[in-house]
Amino acid sequence: MDLLLKLHYIRALYFFDNHAAQGLSIYDLKKPMFPLLDHVTHLSGRIRISESGRPFIKCNDAGVRIAESHSHLTLREWFHQNGSSLHHALLPNHVLGPDLGFSPLVFLKFTWFKCGGLSVGLSWSHVLGDAFSAFNFITKWSRILAGHALPKTLHVQHHRPTPSPPHNNGNHGTPISVKMATTVEDLWLATNDTKMVTHTFHVTPNQLDHLVTSMFTCDENQADDTSYFKILSALLWKHVARIRDSEPKIVTVLTRGGGSDDFPANDVVISVVEADVAVGKSDVADLAKLIGEEKRVENGVVEKLVEEKENLVVYGARLTFVDLEEDGIYEVLLNGEKPVVVNCGVGGVGDDGVVLVLPGLQDEEDGRSGRMLTVTLPEKEVEQLKEKLREEWGPPATTPVTTRASPSAPLHFGQSTPTPASTTVATPRDLQSGDRCATTLRQARTATGDDGHHRRKIYQRQRDLLLLRSSPTT
């Protein structure tokens, strides 16, 4: 699985305010890398090619690469101009090659802002492990920085069989989730036939509630069982199908396999979903059900292709949806403070594009998190997708977003910028239909967990408002 993903890179960006970065120097930030790399020694190695032509990592303590830069902007000014986008000025844009023996597998960039804030940019070679492995690497770094010791036990990576649904038949035949790649000279990077652009959409907790209530007005059980990842993936699948001349009938879904965080690994489940309907005209609820119930796992068959020494693209070979909803991305702490916001993208995406669903900003009132959609698509499709979601949720808002670390200092996320990676905030349309409120109130009674409790409160307020409006005056 590692070699299957060798042409891809995980790029994560963490923003911290001045309270979190207070008193830290570049020496303080670099020092934890030494004990951390003793714990996972292969991360500081280099790629070598065996006589048989198979790549491997030589553990030669060559190290990771660290860069430092300074911005003339405050963190507030940066957000106003660029949002939380994966901006090239904050992220190392490294790839492996052309001389593999000198190419670091991990590259970090620390950027100091004028106000004392800090960003941590990580470029992580996917051959080392999946996105959760990258997040865990930064989390362990922050724990060492805080004075916590890592376990001294020797962790050995064990092969974990990929779980498959009972109806899965994806281990036979030709895989459809990957495509052959043409690399750029001697670089471990696939070429593109079109200009790809990355853009981030923020979805608030209230938007998520409204999205669920508008989709599942009749099927309350499906509303309870469907994750936000499936709903948002279905929504974007439908809109991309409307944009493209040829609908994407087949999409790839990447989810976590459920392995341990102790050792970096590509514990990712690669599945495909095929639609035999007109996707652009389908209900989002039906597409979400399709994603949830009709996935066909292809790990077994795609891993066999690696033995044939082929260069393959996974992300973007088909329109790809990646589930990164788990909140572990915000477990990184500096001086006991969480990041203001975290974003993540993928390098080496194919022409069909990728959508990453991540945890979003936290609501300071009820503690719930929204979602972030980081999409990498052909440039013209990104502009059209903005319009489609503007029609779905209304015009972009400039409402201040409160930071996690400093509730008294709201940050404004500006409108989309002309840079390749940009950020926008959408506002949902008001849903006040009496029939819809009555139906969703029944759904709320069957919901469980924190989200279910919050939905019950939302629906109860909607019903009370309707009763108040319809009550006769005396």
Short mmCIF file of C-alpha atoms in Angstrom, two decimals:
data_model
loop_
_atom_site.label_atom_id
_atom_site.label_comp_id
_atom_site.label_asym_id
_atom_site.label_seq_id
_atom_site.Cartn_x
_atom_site.Cartn_y
_atom_site.Cartn_z
CA MET A 1 0.00 0.00 0.00
CA ASP A 2 2.91 2.38 0.70
CA LEU A 3 4.28 2.16 -2.84
CA LEU A 4 0.78 2.47 -4.28
CA LEU A 5 0.58 5.98 -2.80
CA LYS A 6 4.18 7.05 -3.46
CA LEU A 7 3.20 9.83 -5.91
CA HIS A 8 1.04 11.62 -3.31
CA TYR A 9 1.84 13.97 -0.43
CA ILE A 10 -0.13 15.04 2.65
CA ARG A 11 0.09 18.78 3.29
CA ALA A 12 -1.24 20.02 6.65
CA LEU A 13 -1.27 23.59 7.96
CA TYR A 14 -1.79 24.56 11.61
CA PHE A 15 -2.43 28.16 12.74
CA PHE A 16 -1.72 29.21 16.36
CA ASP A 17 -2.36 32.61 17.91
CA ASN A 18 0.18 34.60 19.92
CA HIS A 19 -0.91 33.05 23.24
CA ALA A 20 -0.03 29.57 21.98
CA ALA A 21 3.31 30.66 20.49
CA GLN A 22 4.33 32.94 23.36
CA GLY A 23 7.90 32.35 24.56
CA LEU A 24 8.76 29.81 21.86
CA SER A 25 11.85 30.09 19.68
CA ILE A 26 12.91 28.18 16.59
CA TYR A 27 15.26 26.18 18.82
CA ASP A 28 12.33 25.16 21.02
CA LEU A 29 10.38 24.03 17.95
CA LYS A 30 13.26 22.01 16.48
CA LYS A 31 14.46 20.36 19.69
CA PRO A 32 11.55 17.83 20.03
CA MET A 33 12.38 16.42 16.59
CA PHE A 34 15.44 14.60 17.94
CA PRO A 35 13.64 12.31 20.44
CA LEU A 36 10.69 11.98 18.06
CA LEU A 37 12.87 10.73 15.20
CA ASP A 38 14.52 8.30 17.60
CA HIS A 39 11.04 6.89 18.11
CA VAL A 40 10.28 6.55 14.37
CA THR A 41 13.72 6.36 12.79
CA HIS A 42 12.64 5.65 9.22
CA LEU A 43 11.08 9.11 8.91
CA SER A 44 14.60 10.57 8.80
CA GLY A 45 15.76 8.09 6.16
CA ARG A 46 16.02 8.37 2.39
CA ILE A 47 14.62 6.43 -0.54
CA ARG A 48 16.91 3.95 -2.24
CA ILE A 49 16.26 1.64 -5.20
CA SER A 50 17.22 -2.04 -4.85
CA GLU A 51 18.85 -4.06 -7.63
CA SER A 52 15.43 -5.48 -8.46
CA GLY A 53 14.10 -1.95 -8.96
CA ARG A 54 11.94 -1.89 -5.83
CA PRO A 55 12.17 1.30 -3.70
CA PHE A 56 12.90 1.04 0.01
CA ILE A 57 13.76 3.42 2.86
CA LYS A 58 17.35 3.38 4.07
CA CYS A 59 17.42 4.38 7.75
CA ASN A 60 20.56 6.52 7.58
CA ASP A 61 19.56 9.34 9.97
CA ALA A 62 19.68 11.91 7.16
CA GLY A 63 16.99 13.87 9.01
CA VAL A 64 13.90 15.87 8.19
CA ARG A 65 14.10 19.32 6.64
CA ILE A 66 12.97 22.39 8.60
CA ALA A 67 12.55 25.93 7.28
CA GLU A 68 11.72 29.16 9.12
CA SER A 69 10.15 32.30 7.70
CA HIS A 70 8.62 35.56 8.90
CA SER A 71 5.47 37.29 7.64
CA HIS A 72 4.97 41.06 7.70
CA LEU A 73 1.25 40.46 8.37
CA THR A 74 -0.55 39.81 11.62
CA LEU A 75 -2.56 36.62 11.87
CA ARG A 76 -5.77 38.62 11.62
CA GLU A 77 -4.54 40.35 8.44
CA TRP A 78 -3.47 37.02 6.96
CA PHE A 79 -6.92 35.51 7.54
CA HIS A 80 -8.56 38.59 6.05
CA GLN A 81 -6.51 38.26 2.86
CA ASN A 82 -6.13 34.50 2.52
CA GLY A 83 -8.43 32.77 4.99
CA SER A 84 -7.15 29.41 6.20
CA SER A 85 -6.12 28.37 2.71
CA LEU A 86 -3.22 26.05 1.97
CA HIS A 87 -1.10 28.97 0.82
CA HIS A 88 2.22 28.18 -0.83
CA ALA A 89 3.98 30.79 1.32
CA LEU A 90 3.29 28.75 4.47
CA LEU A 91 3.64 25.20 3.14
CA PRO A 92 6.77 23.48 1.87
CA ASN A 93 5.97 22.36 -1.67
CA HIS A 94 8.41 19.47 -1.70
CA VAL A 95 8.32 16.27 -3.76
CA LEU A 96 10.67 13.31 -3.85
CA GLY A 97 13.34 13.36 -6.54
CA PRO A 98 15.03 13.80 -8.87
CA ASP A 99 17.88 12.61 -6.63
CA LEU A 100 16.03 10.38 -4.17
CA GLY A 101 19.10 9.97 -2.00
CA PHE A 102 18.94 13.66 -1.03
CA SER A 103 15.15 14.14 -0.82
CA PRO A 104 13.74 14.36 2.73
CA LEU A 105 10.58 12.39 3.41
CA VAL A 106 9.27 15.01 5.85
CA PHE A 107 9.50 18.80 5.45
CA LEU A 108 8.31 21.36 8.03
CA LYS A 109 8.01 25.12 7.78
CA PHE A 110 7.50 27.43 10.76
CA THR A 111 6.21 30.91 9.91
CA TRP A 112 6.09 33.69 12.50
CA PHE A 113 3.48 36.41 12.09
CA LYS A 114 3.89 40.05 13.06
CA CYS A 115 1.46 39.65 15.98
CA GLY A 116 3.41 36.74 17.48
CA GLY A 117 1.21 34.05 15.95
CA LEU A 118 2.67 30.96 14.33
CA SER A 119 1.84 28.57 11.52
CA VAL A 120 3.23 25.05 11.22
CA GLY A 121 3.28 23.71 7.68
CA LEU A 122 3.90 20.01 7.10
CA SER A 123 4.64 18.22 3.84
CA TRP A 124 4.51 14.47 4.45
CA SER A 125 5.40 11.87 1.83
CA HIS A 126 2.42 9.52 1.56
CA VAL A 127 4.79 6.59 1.19
CA LEU A 128 5.35 6.93 4.97
CA GLY A 129 1.72 6.74 6.00
CA ASP A 130 -1.75 8.22 5.60
CA ALA A 131 -3.08 11.60 6.74
CA PHE A 132 -3.82 10.35 10.25
CA SER A 133 -0.18 9.23 10.55
CA ALA A 134 0.87 12.75 9.56
CA PHE A 135 -1.50 14.30 12.13
CA ASN A 136 -0.21 11.91 14.79
CA PHE A 137 3.38 12.88 13.99
CA ILE A 138 2.66 16.55 14.69
CA THR A 139 0.66 15.65 17.81
CA LYS A 140 3.58 13.66 19.25
CA TRP A 141 5.93 16.54 18.41
CA SER A 142 3.74 18.93 20.41
CA ARG A 143 3.60 16.53 23.37
CA ILE A 144 7.39 16.30 23.52
CA LEU A 145 7.54 20.10 23.28
CA ALA A 146 5.22 20.24 26.31
CA GLY A 147 7.58 17.99 28.29
CA HIS A 148 5.78 14.66 27.91
CA ALA A 149 7.89 11.57 27.27
CA LEU A 150 7.03 9.12 24.52
CA PRO A 151 6.67 5.39 25.37
CA LYS A 152 10.00 3.57 25.28
CA THR A 153 8.57 0.36 23.88
CA LEU A 154 9.61 -0.71 20.41
CA HIS A 155 6.66 -0.46 18.04
CA VAL A 156 6.68 -2.87 15.15
CA GLN A 157 4.37 -2.34 12.23
CA HIS A 158 2.10 -5.33 11.73
CA HIS A 159 0.13 -6.06 8.61
CA ARG A 160 -3.56 -5.49 9.26
CA PRO A 161 -6.07 -7.04 6.91
CA THR A 162 -8.36 -4.51 5.28
CA PRO A 163 -11.97 -4.85 6.47
CA SER A 164 -14.45 -5.48 3.69
CA PRO A 165 -18.24 -5.33 3.60
CA PRO A 166 -19.98 -8.69 3.02
CA HIS A 167 -20.99 -7.79 -0.54
CA ASN A 168 -17.49 -6.67 -1.51
CA ASN A 169 -16.11 -8.29 -4.64
CA GLY A 170 -13.38 -5.73 -5.25
CA ASN A 171 -10.49 -8.16 -4.83
CA HIS A 172 -11.05 -9.65 -8.28
CA GLY A 173 -10.71 -8.22 -11.76
CA THR A 174 -9.32 -4.87 -12.87
CA PRO A 175 -9.37 -1.99 -10.36
CA ILE A 176 -11.23 1.16 -11.34
CA SER A 177 -10.10 3.37 -8.44
CA VAL A 178 -6.58 3.97 -9.81
CA LYS A 179 -5.03 5.07 -13.08
CA MET A 180 -1.61 4.77 -14.66
CA ALA A 181 0.50 7.89 -14.13
CA THR A 182 3.04 9.73 -16.22
CA THR A 183 5.63 11.21 -13.88
CA VAL A 184 7.42 14.54 -14.19
CA GLU A 185 10.94 13.58 -15.32
CA ASP A 186 12.62 11.82 -12.37
CA LEU A 187 10.26 13.25 -9.73
CA TRP A 188 7.76 11.19 -7.76
CA LEU A 189 4.93 13.37 -9.03
CA ALA A 190 2.25 12.70 -11.64
CA THR A 191 1.58 15.11 -14.48
CA ASN A 192 -1.76 16.86 -15.04
CA ASP A 193 -3.52 17.70 -18.29
CA THR A 194 -5.24 20.72 -16.75
CA LYS A 195 -4.49 23.36 -14.14
CA MET A 196 -5.63 22.17 -10.71
CA VAL A 197 -6.72 24.63 -8.01
CA THR A 198 -7.32 24.10 -4.30
CA HIS A 199 -10.15 25.88 -2.48
CA THR A 200 -11.58 25.56 1.04
CA PHE A 201 -15.26 25.88 1.98
CA HIS A 202 -16.32 26.29 5.62
CA VAL A 203 -19.58 24.66 6.68
CA THR A 204 -20.97 25.85 10.02
CA PRO A 205 -22.78 23.62 12.56
CA ASN A 206 -26.06 25.38 11.74
CA GLN A 207 -25.53 24.73 8.04
CA LEU A 208 -25.05 21.05 8.79
CA ASP A 209 -28.30 20.97 10.76
CA HIS A 210 -30.20 22.69 7.97
CA LEU A 211 -28.64 20.42 5.38
CA VAL A 212 -29.78 17.31 7.26
CA THR A 213 -33.30 18.60 7.87
CA SER A 214 -33.76 19.64 4.24
CA MET A 215 -32.52 16.31 2.88
CA PHE A 216 -34.23 13.77 5.11
CA THR A 217 -37.75 15.15 5.48
CA CYS A 218 -39.34 11.71 5.31
CA ASP A 219 -36.74 9.10 6.28
CA GLU A 220 -35.82 9.82 9.90
CA ASN A 221 -33.81 6.60 10.32
CA GLN A 222 -31.53 7.47 7.42
CA ALA A 223 -30.98 10.94 8.88
CA ASP A 224 -29.75 9.39 12.14
CA ASP A 225 -27.47 6.86 10.44
CA THR A 226 -25.87 9.09 7.80
CA SER A 227 -22.60 10.82 8.68
CA TYR A 228 -21.82 14.37 7.65
CA PHE A 229 -19.04 12.99 5.46
CA LYS A 230 -21.53 11.00 3.38
CA ILE A 231 -23.95 13.93 3.15
CA LEU A 232 -21.33 16.47 2.09
CA SER A 233 -19.71 14.02 -0.32
CA ALA A 234 -23.08 13.33 -1.92
CA LEU A 235 -23.80 17.06 -2.19
CA LEU A 236 -20.52 17.80 -3.96
CA TRP A 237 -20.82 14.70 -6.16
CA LYS A 238 -24.15 16.00 -7.41
CA HIS A 239 -22.85 19.52 -8.07
CA VAL A 240 -19.69 18.33 -9.84
CA ALA A 241 -21.89 16.07 -12.01
CA ARG A 242 -23.93 19.13 -13.00
CA ILE A 243 -20.77 21.05 -13.87
CA ARG A 244 -19.06 18.43 -16.02
CA ASP A 245 -20.08 17.51 -19.54
CA SER A 246 -19.66 13.84 -18.64
CA GLU A 247 -21.09 12.90 -15.24
CA PRO A 248 -18.74 11.07 -12.85
CA LYS A 249 -20.74 7.85 -12.45
CA ILE A 250 -17.91 6.23 -10.50
CA VAL A 251 -16.24 7.85 -7.49
CA THR A 252 -13.54 6.72 -5.08
CA VAL A 253 -14.01 6.89 -1.30
CA LEU A 254 -11.03 6.76 1.06
CA THR A 255 -11.65 5.99 4.73
CA ARG A 256 -9.50 5.01 7.68
CA GLY A 257 -8.93 1.32 8.29
CA GLY A 258 -8.97 1.54 12.08
CA GLY A 259 -5.33 0.73 12.85
CA SER A 260 -3.15 1.93 15.72
CA ASP A 261 -1.62 5.41 15.92
CA ASP A 262 1.63 4.07 17.39
CA PHE A 263 3.41 3.59 14.08
CA PRO A 264 2.98 5.50 10.79
CA ALA A 265 1.17 3.35 8.24
CA ASN A 266 -1.01 3.63 5.16
CA ASP A 267 -4.02 2.11 6.87
CA VAL A 268 -6.48 3.43 4.30
CA VAL A 269 -9.44 1.63 2.75
CA ILE A 270 -9.88 2.36 -0.96
CA SER A 271 -13.46 1.85 -2.15
CA VAL A 272 -15.41 2.66 -5.29
CA VAL A 273 -19.07 3.62 -5.64
CA GLU A 274 -20.90 3.25 -8.94
CA ALA A 275 -24.16 5.04 -9.74
CA ASP A 276 -26.58 3.71 -12.37
CA VAL A 277 -28.70 6.88 -12.23
CA ALA A 278 -28.29 10.45 -13.46
CA VAL A 279 -26.19 11.82 -10.60
CA GLY A 280 -26.91 15.47 -11.36
CA LYS A 281 -30.66 14.87 -11.10
CA SER A 282 -30.58 12.55 -8.07
CA ASP A 283 -31.54 13.45 -4.51
CA VAL A 284 -28.57 14.06 -2.24
CA ALA A 285 -30.09 11.64 0.28
CA ASP A 286 -30.08 8.84 -2.31
CA LEU A 287 -26.46 9.52 -3.22
CA ALA A 288 -25.49 9.56 0.47
CA LYS A 289 -27.17 6.18 0.91
CA LEU A 290 -25.28 4.89 -2.11
CA ILE A 291 -21.97 6.02 -0.61
CA GLY A 292 -22.83 4.41 2.70
CA GLU A 293 -24.14 1.06 1.48
CA GLU A 294 -22.70 0.32 -1.97
CA LYS A 295 -18.95 0.81 -1.53
CA ARG A 296 -16.77 -1.88 -3.09
CA VAL A 297 -13.33 -2.25 -1.51
CA GLU A 298 -10.43 -2.53 -3.94
CA ASN A 299 -7.39 -2.75 -1.66
CA GLY A 300 -6.53 -6.31 -2.60
CA VAL A 301 -6.52 -5.83 -6.35
CA VAL A 302 -4.74 -2.46 -6.39
CA GLU A 303 -1.96 -3.76 -4.15
CA LYS A 304 -1.24 -6.45 -6.74
CA LEU A 305 -0.56 -3.74 -9.32
CA VAL A 306 2.26 -2.39 -7.17
CA GLU A 307 4.11 -5.67 -7.60
CA GLU A 308 4.16 -4.91 -11.33
CA LYS A 309 6.22 -1.76 -10.54
CA GLU A 310 3.64 0.58 -12.03
CA ASN A 311 3.31 4.29 -11.21
CA LEU A 312 -0.30 4.83 -10.14
CA VAL A 313 -2.50 7.75 -9.13
CA VAL A 314 -5.15 7.15 -6.45
CA TYR A 315 -6.31 10.63 -5.41
CA GLY A 316 -8.01 12.12 -8.45
CA ALA A 317 -7.88 9.05 -10.68
CA ARG A 318 -11.64 9.24 -10.16
CA LEU A 319 -13.45 11.99 -8.31
CA THR A 320 -12.21 11.12 -4.81
CA PHE A 321 -13.78 11.75 -1.39
CA VAL A 322 -11.57 11.46 1.70
CA ASP A 323 -13.03 11.08 5.20
CA LEU A 324 -10.88 13.00 7.71
CA GLU A 325 -13.72 13.87 10.08
CA GLU A 326 -12.04 12.54 13.22
CA ASP A 327 -11.17 15.32 15.67
CA GLY A 328 -7.59 14.10 16.25
CA ILE A 329 -6.42 16.84 13.92
CA TYR A 330 -6.97 19.38 16.74
CA GLU A 331 -5.06 17.46 19.43
CA VAL A 332 -1.88 19.46 18.74
CA LEU A 333 -1.25 21.84 21.66
CA LEU A 334 1.26 24.67 22.06
CA ASN A 335 1.43 26.09 25.59
CA GLY A 336 -1.78 24.19 26.26
CA GLU A 337 -3.66 25.97 23.44
CA LYS A 338 -5.32 24.31 20.45
CA PRO A 339 -4.77 25.62 16.92
CA VAL A 340 -7.00 28.44 15.74
CA VAL A 341 -7.75 26.37 12.66
CA VAL A 342 -6.20 23.43 10.79
CA ASN A 343 -6.38 22.69 7.09
CA CYS A 344 -5.15 19.76 5.04
CA GLY A 345 -4.73 18.96 1.36
CA VAL A 346 -3.16 16.38 -0.93
CA GLY A 347 -0.35 16.84 -3.43
CA GLY A 348 -0.17 14.94 -6.69
CA VAL A 349 -3.93 14.89 -7.36
CA GLY A 350 -5.16 13.53 -10.69
CA ASP A 351 -7.37 15.47 -13.11
CA ASP A 352 -10.68 14.17 -11.70
CA GLY A 353 -10.05 15.94 -8.40
CA VAL A 354 -10.37 15.26 -4.69
CA VAL A 355 -12.59 16.45 -1.81
CA LEU A 356 -11.33 16.23 1.78
CA VAL A 357 -13.89 16.48 4.60
CA LEU A 358 -12.26 17.74 7.80
CA PRO A 359 -13.46 18.94 11.20
CA GLY A 360 -14.07 22.66 11.10
CA LEU A 361 -14.16 25.59 13.46
CA GLN A 362 -15.76 25.04 16.83
CA ASP A 363 -18.87 26.94 17.89
CA GLU A 364 -17.98 28.79 21.09
CA GLU A 365 -21.57 28.63 22.42
CA ASP A 366 -22.30 24.91 22.25
CA GLY A 367 -18.86 23.46 21.51
CA ARG A 368 -19.93 21.74 18.28
CA SER A 369 -17.70 21.77 15.22
CA GLY A 370 -18.63 22.45 11.64
CA ARG A 371 -16.79 20.95 8.68
CA MET A 372 -14.21 22.11 6.17
CA LEU A 373 -14.30 20.99 2.55
CA THR A 374 -10.89 21.28 0.92
CA VAL A 375 -11.32 20.56 -2.77
CA THR A 376 -8.72 20.25 -5.52
CA LEU A 377 -10.37 20.44 -8.95
CA PRO A 378 -9.70 21.89 -12.41
CA GLU A 379 -9.66 25.69 -12.13
CA LYS A 380 -12.85 26.34 -14.12
CA GLU A 381 -14.76 23.75 -12.07
CA VAL A 382 -13.79 25.42 -8.79
CA GLU A 383 -15.33 28.71 -9.92
CA GLN A 384 -18.52 26.96 -11.01
CA LEU A 385 -18.68 25.00 -7.75
CA LYS A 386 -18.53 28.26 -5.79
CA GLU A 387 -21.60 29.44 -7.69
CA LYS A 388 -23.44 26.16 -7.12
CA LEU A 389 -22.82 26.25 -3.37
CA ARG A 390 -23.72 29.95 -3.27
CA GLU A 391 -27.10 28.98 -4.74
CA GLU A 392 -27.35 26.16 -2.19
CA TRP A 393 -26.42 28.18 0.91
CA GLY A 394 -26.79 31.82 -0.06
CA PRO A 395 -24.13 34.53 -0.59
CA PRO A 396 -20.77 34.31 1.22
CA ALA A 397 -20.86 35.80 4.68
CA THR A 398 -18.30 37.98 6.43
CA THR A 399 -19.44 37.03 9.92
CA PRO A 400 -16.52 37.01 12.37
CA VAL A 401 -15.31 33.58 13.41
CA THR A 402 -14.08 33.25 16.98
CA THR A 403 -10.79 31.50 17.55
CA ARG A 404 -10.54 28.38 19.67
CA ALA A 405 -7.74 29.76 21.77
CA SER A 406 -8.94 33.33 22.26
CA PRO A 407 -12.76 33.73 22.37
CA SER A 408 -12.43 37.47 22.88
CA ALA A 409 -10.58 38.00 19.60
CA PRO A 410 -12.83 37.22 16.65
CA LEU A 411 -11.20 36.63 13.28
CA HIS A 412 -12.77 37.56 9.97
CA PHE A 413 -12.48 35.13 7.11
CA GLY A 414 -12.60 37.22 3.96
CA GLN A 415 -14.02 36.45 0.55
CA SER A 416 -12.32 34.14 -1.88
CA THR A 417 -8.92 35.33 -3.01
CA PRO A 418 -7.49 34.95 -6.50
CA THR A 419 -4.71 32.73 -5.18
CA PRO A 420 -4.86 29.03 -6.18
CA ALA A 421 -5.86 28.11 -2.62
CA SER A 422 -8.60 30.24 -1.09
CA THR A 423 -11.34 30.21 1.51
CA THR A 424 -14.99 31.15 1.53
CA VAL A 425 -17.77 31.02 4.10
CA ALA A 426 -21.33 30.25 3.10
CA THR A 427 -24.60 31.10 4.82
CA PRO A 428 -27.59 28.70 4.75
CA ARG A 429 -31.02 29.73 3.59
CA ASP A 430 -33.64 29.96 6.31
CA LEU A 431 -35.76 26.82 6.53
CA GLN A 432 -39.02 27.53 8.30
CA SER A 433 -41.53 25.19 6.64
CA GLY A 434 -44.16 23.96 9.08
CA ASP A 435 -44.38 20.47 7.57
CA ARG A 436 -40.61 20.19 7.52
CA CYS A 437 -40.32 21.27 11.16
CA ALA A 438 -42.92 18.73 12.22
CA THR A 439 -41.11 15.95 10.41
CA THR A 440 -37.65 16.89 11.63
CA LEU A 441 -38.92 17.13 15.20
CA ARG A 442 -39.86 13.45 14.95
CA GLN A 443 -36.38 12.75 13.62
CA ALA A 444 -34.83 14.60 16.53
CA ARG A 445 -36.63 12.39 19.06
CA THR A 446 -34.86 9.35 17.65
CA ALA A 447 -31.41 10.99 17.36
CA THR A 448 -28.72 9.94 19.80
CA GLY A 449 -25.47 11.46 21.08
CA ASP A 450 -24.43 15.10 21.32
CA ASP A 451 -25.49 15.91 17.76
CA GLY A 452 -28.90 14.38 18.44
CA HIS A 453 -29.33 16.46 21.60
CA HIS A 454 -28.46 19.63 19.70
CA ARG A 455 -30.84 18.75 16.85
CA ARG A 456 -33.69 18.25 19.34
CA LYS A 457 -33.05 21.75 20.69
CA ILE A 458 -32.98 23.26 17.19
CA TYR A 459 -36.18 21.53 16.08
CA GLN A 460 -38.00 22.37 19.33
CA ARG A 461 -37.18 26.07 18.87
CA GLN A 462 -38.43 25.91 15.27
CA ARG A 463 -41.71 24.33 16.36
CA ASP A 464 -42.20 26.83 19.20
CA LEU A 465 -41.62 29.68 16.74
CA LEU A 466 -44.24 28.28 14.38
CA LEU A 467 -46.74 27.81 17.21
CA LEU A 468 -46.12 31.39 18.32
CA ARG A 469 -46.68 32.71 14.80
CA SER A 470 -49.89 30.69 14.35
CA SER A 471 -51.39 31.41 17.80
CA PRO A 472 -54.53 33.63 17.72
CA THR A 473 -54.12 37.03 19.30
CA THR A 474 -56.26 37.88 22.30
#
